[in-house]
Coordinates of C-alpha atoms in Angstrom, one line a residue:
M2 CA -172.9 -34.1 -32.3
W3 CA -172.4 -31.5 -29.5
V4 CA -171.8 -28.4 -32.0
W5 CA -174.8 -25.6 -31.8
I6 CA -174.3 -23.2 -34.1
V7 CA -174.3 -19.7 -31.9
A8 CA -177.5 -18.6 -33.5
G9 CA -179.0 -22.5 -32.2
T10 CA -177.1 -21.5 -28.9
V11 CA -179.0 -18.9 -28.1
A12 CA -183.0 -19.7 -29.2
V13 CA -182.5 -22.9 -26.1
L14 CA -180.7 -20.1 -23.7
A15 CA -183.3 -18.0 -24.4
L16 CA -186.4 -20.3 -23.6
A17 CA -184.8 -20.4 -20.2
V18 CA -184.3 -16.9 -20.0
F19 CA -187.6 -15.4 -21.0
S20 CA -190.3 -18.5 -21.6
S21 CA -192.7 -17.9 -17.9
R22 CA -194.5 -14.6 -17.2
R23 CA -193.1 -12.8 -14.0
P24 CA -195.7 -12.8 -11.9
A25 CA -196.5 -9.5 -10.6
A26 CA -196.7 -9.3 -6.3
P27 CA -200.4 -7.0 -6.6
A28 CA -201.1 -3.7 -5.2
G29 CA -201.3 -3.9 -1.3
A30 CA -199.7 -7.3 -1.1
E31 CA -197.0 -8.0 1.8
P32 CA -193.6 -7.5 0.7
A33 CA -191.3 -10.1 1.0
P34 CA -189.9 -10.8 4.9
A35 CA -186.0 -10.2 4.6
T36 CA -186.4 -14.3 6.4
D37 CA -186.0 -17.0 6.0
R38 CA -189.0 -18.3 4.0
G39 CA -191.9 -21.9 4.2
G40 CA -192.2 -22.3 7.8
R41 CA -188.3 -20.9 8.8
A42 CA -187.5 -17.5 10.7
E43 CA -184.0 -17.0 11.0
S44 CA -182.8 -17.3 14.6
G45 CA -179.5 -15.1 13.6
G46 CA -177.0 -17.5 13.0
D47 CA -176.2 -20.5 10.8
R48 CA -176.1 -24.2 11.7
A49 CA -172.7 -25.0 12.8
W50 CA -171.9 -27.5 10.6
A51 CA -168.4 -28.5 11.3
G52 CA -166.5 -30.9 9.1
G53 CA -164.0 -34.2 9.8
Q54 CA -166.7 -37.7 9.9
A55 CA -165.7 -39.5 13.5
E56 CA -168.3 -41.7 13.4
P57 CA -171.6 -42.5 10.2
H58 CA -174.0 -40.4 10.3
A59 CA -176.7 -42.1 10.0
A60 CA -175.6 -43.5 13.5
R61 CA -175.2 -40.3 15.2
L62 CA -178.7 -39.6 13.6
L63 CA -180.4 -42.4 15.0
R64 CA -179.1 -41.3 18.1
S65 CA -180.7 -38.5 18.4
R66 CA -183.9 -39.5 18.5
S67 CA -186.2 -41.0 21.3
G68 CA -182.3 -42.7 23.0
G69 CA -182.2 -44.4 19.8
V70 CA -184.0 -46.8 21.1
G71 CA -186.4 -49.2 18.3
V72 CA -185.7 -46.2 15.1
V73 CA -184.2 -47.7 11.9
P74 CA -183.1 -44.9 8.6
E75 CA -186.1 -45.5 7.2
A76 CA -188.7 -44.5 10.0
V77 CA -185.9 -41.0 9.6
V78 CA -185.7 -41.0 5.9
A79 CA -189.9 -40.9 5.9
D80 CA -190.7 -38.8 8.7
K81 CA -187.8 -36.0 6.9
V82 CA -189.7 -36.8 4.2
A83 CA -192.4 -35.9 4.9
T84 CA -191.7 -33.5 7.0
F85 CA -190.0 -31.7 4.2
A86 CA -193.3 -31.9 2.3
R87 CA -195.6 -30.1 5.3
G88 CA -193.1 -27.5 5.0
R89 CA -193.4 -27.3 1.0
R90 CA -197.2 -27.3 0.3
Q91 CA -196.6 -23.9 3.0
L92 CA -194.6 -22.9 1.7
A93 CA -196.7 -23.2 -1.7
E94 CA -199.5 -21.1 0.2
D95 CA -197.2 -18.8 1.3
Y96 CA -195.4 -18.0 -2.1
A97 CA -198.6 -17.1 -4.2
R98 CA -199.6 -15.4 -1.7
H99 CA -197.4 -12.7 -2.3
L100 CA -197.6 -12.9 -5.9
G101 CA -201.1 -12.9 -6.3
I102 CA -201.4 -16.0 -7.5
A103 CA -204.0 -19.1 -6.5
V104 CA -202.1 -22.6 -5.4
P105 CA -203.7 -24.6 -8.6
P106 CA -205.2 -27.9 -7.2
Q107 CA -202.8 -30.5 -8.7
V108 CA -200.1 -28.4 -6.7
E109 CA -202.0 -29.1 -3.8
E110 CA -202.8 -33.0 -4.8
F111 CA -199.3 -33.2 -5.2
L112 CA -198.2 -31.9 -2.3
M113 CA -200.4 -33.5 0.3
A114 CA -199.0 -36.7 -2.3
A115 CA -195.7 -36.3 -1.5
E116 CA -196.8 -35.6 2.1
G117 CA -198.1 -38.8 2.4
G118 CA -195.0 -40.7 1.1
N119 CA -197.0 -43.2 -1.5
W120 CA -193.9 -42.8 -4.1
D121 CA -196.1 -44.1 -7.5
E122 CA -199.0 -42.2 -6.7
V123 CA -195.8 -39.1 -5.8
K124 CA -195.0 -40.1 -9.5
T125 CA -197.7 -40.1 -11.6
L126 CA -199.0 -37.1 -10.0
F127 CA -195.6 -35.0 -11.1
N128 CA -195.6 -36.7 -14.6
T129 CA -199.8 -35.4 -14.9
L130 CA -199.0 -32.0 -13.5
S131 CA -196.0 -32.2 -15.9
A132 CA -198.0 -32.3 -18.9
E133 CA -200.4 -29.7 -17.0
R134 CA -197.5 -27.3 -17.0
E135 CA -196.3 -27.8 -20.6
R136 CA -199.9 -27.7 -22.2
R137 CA -200.1 -24.3 -20.0
R138 CA -196.3 -23.1 -20.5
G139 CA -196.5 -19.2 -19.8
E140 CA -199.9 -19.1 -16.8
A141 CA -197.7 -17.5 -14.1
E142 CA -199.7 -19.9 -11.3
F143 CA -197.8 -22.9 -12.4
E144 CA -194.5 -21.5 -13.0
A145 CA -194.0 -19.8 -10.2
L146 CA -194.5 -22.9 -8.4
W147 CA -193.1 -25.1 -10.6
P148 CA -189.6 -24.7 -8.7
L149 CA -191.1 -26.1 -5.4
V150 CA -192.5 -28.9 -7.2
R151 CA -189.5 -29.6 -9.0
E152 CA -187.9 -29.8 -5.2
T153 CA -190.2 -31.7 -3.4
Y154 CA -190.0 -34.6 -6.5
G155 CA -186.5 -34.4 -6.0
V156 CA -186.5 -35.1 -2.4
S157 CA -188.8 -37.6 -2.9
Q158 CA -187.2 -39.6 -5.7
A159 CA -184.1 -39.7 -3.7
A160 CA -185.5 -41.4 -1.0
Q161 CA -186.6 -44.2 -2.9
S162 CA -184.0 -45.0 -4.5
W163 CA -181.5 -44.6 -1.7
P164 CA -181.1 -46.8 0.6
A165 CA -182.4 -45.0 4.0
G166 CA -178.7 -45.4 6.4
E167 CA -176.9 -44.3 3.0
L168 CA -179.0 -41.2 2.3
L169 CA -178.5 -39.8 5.9
N170 CA -174.5 -40.3 5.0
Y171 CA -174.8 -38.8 2.1
G172 CA -176.6 -36.1 3.0
E173 CA -175.1 -34.8 6.2
S174 CA -171.4 -35.2 5.0
L175 CA -172.2 -32.4 2.5
L176 CA -173.9 -30.8 4.6
G177 CA -170.9 -31.8 7.6
S178 CA -168.2 -29.9 5.0
L179 CA -169.5 -26.9 4.7
R180 CA -168.2 -23.5 6.8
P181 CA -171.3 -21.5 9.2
G182 CA -173.2 -19.4 6.2
T183 CA -171.8 -21.3 2.8
V184 CA -173.7 -20.8 -0.4
Y185 CA -174.0 -24.4 -1.4
I186 CA -173.6 -24.8 -5.6
A187 CA -175.1 -28.1 -6.7
G188 CA -174.8 -29.4 -9.9
T189 CA -176.5 -33.1 -9.9
D190 CA -180.1 -33.9 -8.3
D191 CA -178.3 -35.8 -5.6
A192 CA -175.4 -33.6 -4.0
R193 CA -178.2 -31.0 -4.6
Y194 CA -181.6 -32.9 -3.0
V195 CA -179.5 -35.4 -0.7
P196 CA -178.7 -32.2 1.9
M197 CA -181.6 -30.1 1.6
L198 CA -183.8 -32.7 2.5
M199 CA -181.5 -33.5 5.5
G200 CA -180.5 -29.8 6.4
E201 CA -184.5 -28.1 6.5
T202 CA -185.5 -31.0 8.5
G203 CA -182.7 -31.1 11.0
G204 CA -184.1 -28.2 13.1
G205 CA -181.5 -25.3 12.3
D206 CA -181.3 -22.8 9.4
R207 CA -182.3 -23.0 6.2
P208 CA -179.2 -24.3 4.5
V209 CA -178.5 -22.1 1.1
I210 CA -178.3 -24.7 -1.7
L211 CA -178.3 -23.8 -5.3
P212 CA -178.6 -25.2 -8.6
Q213 CA -175.9 -24.9 -10.7
N214 CA -177.8 -25.7 -14.1
A215 CA -181.2 -23.4 -13.2
L216 CA -179.8 -20.4 -13.1
A217 CA -180.8 -19.1 -15.6
D218 CA -184.5 -19.9 -15.6
A219 CA -186.1 -16.9 -14.7
S220 CA -188.9 -18.5 -12.4
Q221 CA -186.2 -20.3 -10.9
L222 CA -184.6 -16.9 -9.9
D223 CA -187.1 -15.6 -8.9
Y224 CA -188.1 -19.0 -6.0
L225 CA -184.8 -18.5 -4.8
G226 CA -184.9 -14.7 -3.7
Y227 CA -188.2 -15.1 -1.8
L228 CA -186.1 -18.5 -0.5
H229 CA -182.8 -16.8 0.8
G230 CA -183.3 -13.4 0.1
G231 CA -183.3 -12.6 3.5
R232 CA -179.8 -14.6 3.8
L233 CA -178.7 -13.1 0.2
A234 CA -178.0 -11.2 -2.1
T235 CA -180.1 -12.8 -4.2
L236 CA -179.8 -12.5 -8.7
S237 CA -182.7 -10.4 -10.5
R238 CA -184.3 -11.5 -14.1
D239 CA -183.1 -7.8 -15.2
D240 CA -179.2 -9.6 -13.6
L241 CA -180.1 -12.7 -15.5
Q242 CA -181.2 -10.7 -19.1
Q243 CA -178.0 -8.5 -18.0
V244 CA -175.8 -11.9 -18.0
F245 CA -177.2 -12.8 -21.2
S246 CA -176.3 -10.5 -23.5
E247 CA -173.2 -9.8 -22.1
F248 CA -172.5 -14.0 -23.4
V249 CA -174.6 -13.0 -26.3
Q250 CA -172.1 -10.6 -28.3
A251 CA -169.2 -11.9 -26.1
N252 CA -170.1 -15.1 -28.6
A253 CA -170.6 -12.9 -31.5
S254 CA -167.5 -11.0 -31.3
E255 CA -166.1 -14.3 -31.3
G256 CA -167.2 -15.4 -34.5
A257 CA -166.5 -12.0 -36.4
A258 CA -163.0 -12.0 -35.0
Q259 CA -162.4 -15.7 -36.3
G260 CA -164.6 -14.5 -39.5
G261 CA -166.6 -16.5 -41.6
G262 CA -170.5 -15.1 -39.4
A263 CA -171.3 -18.5 -37.7
V264 CA -169.4 -19.1 -34.3
T265 CA -169.8 -23.1 -33.0
I266 CA -169.6 -23.5 -30.1
P267 CA -169.6 -26.9 -28.2
G268 CA -173.2 -27.2 -26.1
P269 CA -172.5 -27.7 -22.6
A270 CA -169.7 -25.0 -23.2
A271 CA -172.3 -23.0 -23.9
L272 CA -174.1 -23.5 -20.7
A273 CA -171.6 -23.3 -18.2
G274 CA -169.9 -20.5 -20.0
L275 CA -173.3 -19.0 -19.0
N276 CA -174.0 -20.3 -15.6
E277 CA -170.2 -19.3 -14.1
K278 CA -171.1 -15.4 -15.3
L279 CA -174.4 -15.8 -12.9
V280 CA -172.6 -17.6 -10.2
R281 CA -169.5 -15.1 -10.7
L282 CA -172.2 -12.1 -10.2
L283 CA -173.7 -14.2 -6.9
M284 CA -170.3 -14.2 -5.6
E285 CA -169.5 -10.5 -6.0
R286 CA -173.6 -9.4 -4.7
N287 CA -172.1 -11.2 -2.0
P288 CA -168.4 -11.0 -0.7
A289 CA -168.7 -11.9 2.7
L290 CA -170.2 -15.2 2.1
P291 CA -168.4 -18.9 1.5
F292 CA -169.1 -21.0 -1.7
A293 CA -169.5 -24.0 -2.8
L294 CA -169.8 -26.1 -5.4
E295 CA -170.2 -29.6 -6.9
Q296 CA -170.0 -29.7 -10.6
S297 CA -171.9 -31.0 -13.6
V298 CA -170.7 -29.1 -16.2
A299 CA -167.1 -27.5 -15.8
M300 CA -167.2 -23.9 -15.5
P301 CA -163.2 -23.3 -16.1
G302 CA -162.7 -20.4 -14.9
L303 CA -164.0 -21.0 -11.2
A304 CA -162.8 -23.9 -10.8
A305 CA -159.1 -23.1 -11.5
Q306 CA -159.3 -21.0 -8.6
A307 CA -161.3 -23.5 -6.9
M308 CA -159.6 -26.0 -3.6
P309 CA -161.3 -29.4 -2.4
L310 CA -162.7 -28.9 0.8
G311 CA -164.0 -32.5 2.0
P312 CA -166.2 -34.1 -0.7
V313 CA -167.4 -30.4 -2.5
L314 CA -165.2 -27.9 -3.8
E315 CA -164.5 -24.6 -2.3
L316 CA -164.7 -20.9 -4.3
P317 CA -161.9 -18.7 -3.0
G318 CA -163.7 -16.5 -0.1
P319 CA -163.3 -15.9 3.6
G320 CA -161.2 -18.4 5.5
T321 CA -160.1 -20.2 2.4
A322 CA -156.7 -19.3 2.3
A323 CA -156.0 -20.3 5.8
V324 CA -155.7 -23.9 4.5
G325 CA -153.2 -24.2 1.6
V326 CA -154.3 -26.5 -1.1
E327 CA -152.0 -29.9 0.0
A328 CA -153.5 -29.9 2.9
R329 CA -157.4 -29.5 2.0
A330 CA -156.0 -33.0 -0.8
A331 CA -154.7 -34.6 2.3
G332 CA -158.0 -34.1 4.1
S333 CA -160.4 -35.1 1.0
L334 CA -158.8 -38.2 0.0
Q335 CA -159.1 -39.9 3.9
F336 CA -162.9 -39.0 3.7
W337 CA -162.6 -40.8 -0.2
Q338 CA -161.0 -43.6 1.7
D339 CA -163.2 -44.2 4.8
T340 CA -166.1 -43.9 2.5
A341 CA -164.4 -46.2 -0.1
Q342 CA -164.4 -48.7 2.7
R343 CA -167.3 -48.5 4.3
L344 CA -169.2 -48.7 0.7
Q345 CA -167.1 -51.9 -0.6
A346 CA -168.4 -53.6 3.1
D347 CA -171.8 -52.9 2.4
A348 CA -173.1 -56.4 0.4
S349 CA -176.7 -54.6 0.2
L350 CA -174.8 -52.3 -2.4
P351 CA -174.7 -53.3 -5.8
P352 CA -171.8 -52.2 -7.8
D353 CA -173.8 -49.5 -10.1
A354 CA -175.7 -48.6 -7.2
P355 CA -177.0 -44.8 -7.5
A356 CA -175.8 -44.0 -4.4
R357 CA -172.3 -45.2 -5.0
A358 CA -172.6 -43.4 -8.6
A359 CA -173.4 -40.2 -6.6
Y360 CA -170.6 -40.8 -4.0
A361 CA -168.4 -41.3 -7.4
Q362 CA -169.0 -37.7 -8.8
L363 CA -167.8 -35.7 -6.0
A364 CA -165.1 -37.9 -6.0
T365 CA -164.1 -37.2 -9.7
G366 CA -165.1 -34.3 -9.9
Q367 CA -162.1 -33.3 -7.3
A368 CA -160.1 -35.5 -8.9
A369 CA -160.8 -33.6 -11.8
Q370 CA -159.2 -30.2 -9.7
L371 CA -156.6 -31.4 -8.4
A372 CA -155.4 -33.0 -11.2
R373 CA -155.8 -29.0 -12.6
Q374 CA -153.8 -27.9 -9.8
N375 CA -151.0 -30.3 -10.5
L376 CA -151.7 -32.5 -7.8
H377 CA -150.7 -35.3 -10.7
A378 CA -150.4 -38.3 -7.2
E379 CA -153.4 -36.7 -5.3
S380 CA -155.7 -36.9 -8.0
E381 CA -154.9 -40.2 -9.5
Q382 CA -155.3 -41.6 -6.3
A383 CA -158.3 -39.5 -6.2
Y384 CA -159.7 -41.4 -9.4
R385 CA -158.5 -43.8 -8.2
L386 CA -161.4 -44.2 -5.1
A387 CA -163.9 -43.5 -6.8
R388 CA -163.5 -46.5 -8.5
D389 CA -163.2 -48.1 -6.0
I390 CA -167.1 -46.8 -4.2
A391 CA -168.3 -47.2 -7.4
P392 CA -166.9 -50.4 -10.1
G393 CA -169.8 -50.2 -12.1
S394 CA -170.4 -46.8 -13.0
P395 CA -168.9 -46.4 -17.0
D396 CA -168.7 -42.8 -16.0
A397 CA -166.0 -43.6 -13.0
V398 CA -163.9 -46.7 -15.2
G399 CA -163.8 -43.9 -17.9
K400 CA -162.6 -40.7 -16.5
L401 CA -159.7 -43.1 -13.9
A402 CA -159.1 -44.9 -17.1
A403 CA -159.1 -41.6 -19.4
Y404 CA -156.7 -40.1 -17.3
L405 CA -154.4 -42.3 -17.4
A406 CA -154.5 -42.6 -21.1
E407 CA -153.6 -39.1 -21.0
R408 CA -150.7 -39.7 -18.6
G409 CA -149.3 -42.2 -21.6
R410 CA -150.2 -45.3 -19.3
R411 CA -153.0 -46.9 -22.0
A412 CA -151.6 -50.6 -21.3
E413 CA -152.4 -49.7 -17.2
A414 CA -156.2 -47.8 -19.3
Y415 CA -157.2 -51.1 -20.1
Q416 CA -156.6 -53.5 -17.8
V417 CA -159.0 -50.7 -15.8
I418 CA -161.4 -51.4 -18.4
E419 CA -161.3 -55.3 -18.3
D420 CA -161.3 -55.1 -15.2
F421 CA -164.7 -53.7 -14.9
S422 CA -166.2 -55.4 -18.2
M423 CA -165.6 -58.9 -16.1
L424 CA -167.6 -58.2 -13.4
E425 CA -170.5 -58.2 -15.2
D426 CA -171.9 -59.8 -19.0
H427 CA -173.3 -56.5 -19.7
Y428 CA -170.8 -54.0 -18.9
R429 CA -168.9 -55.6 -22.1
F430 CA -171.0 -53.7 -24.3
M431 CA -169.9 -50.7 -22.4
A432 CA -166.2 -51.8 -22.3
D433 CA -165.8 -51.3 -26.2
E434 CA -167.2 -47.3 -25.2
L435 CA -164.9 -47.2 -22.9
R436 CA -161.5 -48.3 -25.0
R437 CA -163.4 -45.5 -27.8
A438 CA -162.8 -43.0 -25.7
V439 CA -158.7 -44.3 -24.3
D440 CA -157.6 -44.1 -28.1
E441 CA -158.6 -40.5 -27.9
A442 CA -156.8 -39.5 -25.3
S443 CA -153.9 -41.5 -26.0
S444 CA -154.7 -40.2 -29.2
A445 CA -154.1 -36.3 -27.1
P446 CA -150.3 -35.1 -26.5
N447 CA -149.1 -36.0 -23.0
P448 CA -149.2 -33.3 -20.5

């Protein structure tokens, strides 16, 4: 069911690339200043985020507020969400003025609700705004400001679905692993919006956090260029069109070489291929900046060169060769051991809690990377720690079982699935799907 005809792939990707009109800045409009946008001026230096985890980050954050007296995580997170939404309201006005457009009343109402922190109202207004945007697709006011709206909703949703203390831990863990000035490319919502919330309300410079799966959206590139143009050389619509054309031509050439005209390629692979080209171009434009990645759709060419860095993957760049992959792997495994121990001790988090699944997503991504680098003992340990972190996650359990099966250890793989099925009655039907996946993995040649 993953098979797309290349024409269908082109149509879908073209919609993302070219569907929205570019709102042109009017004559006489002020140029985008070469500074950080949205209420933050460049201070001339990046926040010094050091790696390591000497204590749970939530505890440190609470101590830093008013001496830690009477402050609870829920209050910290609520204050951060309000601060973030207030900044996005100002950013919407500034960006709209830059483009020579007006902020639609619906957008203003949504951002005010997010600042007020009423989740039910935020959710309702976002759904209404989504429908209005679809009805008026292509209108500059809605398309240009949509990335900003989506960020605000993502931050609000994360604050609603995560326990406050663990949200603080997760966001600070990701940010704390990055080198100063790192361009961080996030693949999943949690790994994007939680550190975005933490980084933009922490008093330092705005971190550069880019969405892996939205780089092929023209309005998103316009917005990112305005937001981060003072920090790095961003991509333009012309860049996107060029990369897209090369991507389509490469697939067409492959089809012609194979004969038969049309070529079939997997849908996720098509998105990954386009994303990878865009990320590579961004890295070429910014050779002095470090890059880190959290993948949602695998990009094999980049992943082959990536190295573990705390809970994320660091791409080749300045300073990355200083520490070998074995030492990097040991440091990341220590992080996952500490995280698993902390989460297992938290009785308030059920086995299938979204917070657990988000951590496990990062751990399994690193496990796959370690396997690609032939560090199979470390890879298996990372897969097992991901399962320990989120024992109710079919994804974490399934990836561990598939890894064992691929290594010729089918009996162990079935036992992992059996343990999963015994947690709760409703896990039993998912276990059948996992067993079928093990059977498929077992039929493949052993690595």
